[in-house]
C-alpha angles and dihedrals in degrees: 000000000000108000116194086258094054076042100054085051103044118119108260091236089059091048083048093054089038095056087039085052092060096038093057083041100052089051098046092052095037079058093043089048089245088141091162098062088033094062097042095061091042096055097042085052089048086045090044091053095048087051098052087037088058094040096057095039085046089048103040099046081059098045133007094195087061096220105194087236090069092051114121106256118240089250087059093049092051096041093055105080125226100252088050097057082040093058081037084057096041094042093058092039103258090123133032119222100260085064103039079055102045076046094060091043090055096050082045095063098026083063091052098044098045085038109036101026095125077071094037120048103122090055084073096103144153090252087057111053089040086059091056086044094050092046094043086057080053102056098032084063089053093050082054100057090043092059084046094055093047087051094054097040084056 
């Protein structure tokens, strides 16, 4: 089982295959009506993205070499909540307020339907698990041109 820490040290062309590997799951079972699998891949995708889109802004606002010493540890990073990393992306302009608050929607229901599932298993549809993947293409884009903006301040 992959912990944050085994995370924070995997080869960037696993993590690559890996993302490419949900992706091509959460299509097949969203074709195949497995919304429950289908939104567990695509909000651990949409969660993965706002973290690494938080870890680089964080990083990279105390250090813009980079040096590995200065990286959030990934108690910091866990520690930090999502809503948290969400108001971080909307507060330096990542992300316009439409968005920071389809953002906060979306944590909203994603908390009722992982916690409280047993209650809301038939909330598990087609529209919800497009909205996460909607919003997953958004903020993807957003931890790209983070990583644009890093390089070319380099």
């Amino acid at each position: 089982m992959i912990s944050h820490n085994i995370r924070e040290r995997l080869d960037k062309d696993y993590v690559r295959e890996q993302y490419s590997q949900a992706l091509k799951e959460y299509k097949v079972n969203l074709e195949k009506g497995n919304y429950v699998v289908s939104f567990l891949l695509i909000s651990a995708l949409l969660e993965e993205r706002i973290n690494v889109s938080w870890l680089l802004l964080e990083w990279y606002g105390t250090d813009t070499n980079l040096n590995l010493v200065n990286k959030p540890t990934q108690s910091e990073l866990i520690g930090m909540g999502i809503k948290k990393k969400i108001k971080m992306l909307k507060e330096n302009d990542w992300i316009d307020k439409k968005t920071f608050e389809e953002l906060n929607s979306l944590t909203r229901e994603r908390n009722f339907l992982i916690h409280l599932s047993l209650y809301n298993m038939k909330e598990y549809t087609n529209e919800i698990c497009e909205r996460f993947y909607a919003m997953f293409r958004i903020i993807d884009k957003v931890s790209r041109d983070i990583k644009d903006m890093i390089d070319e301040g380099k």
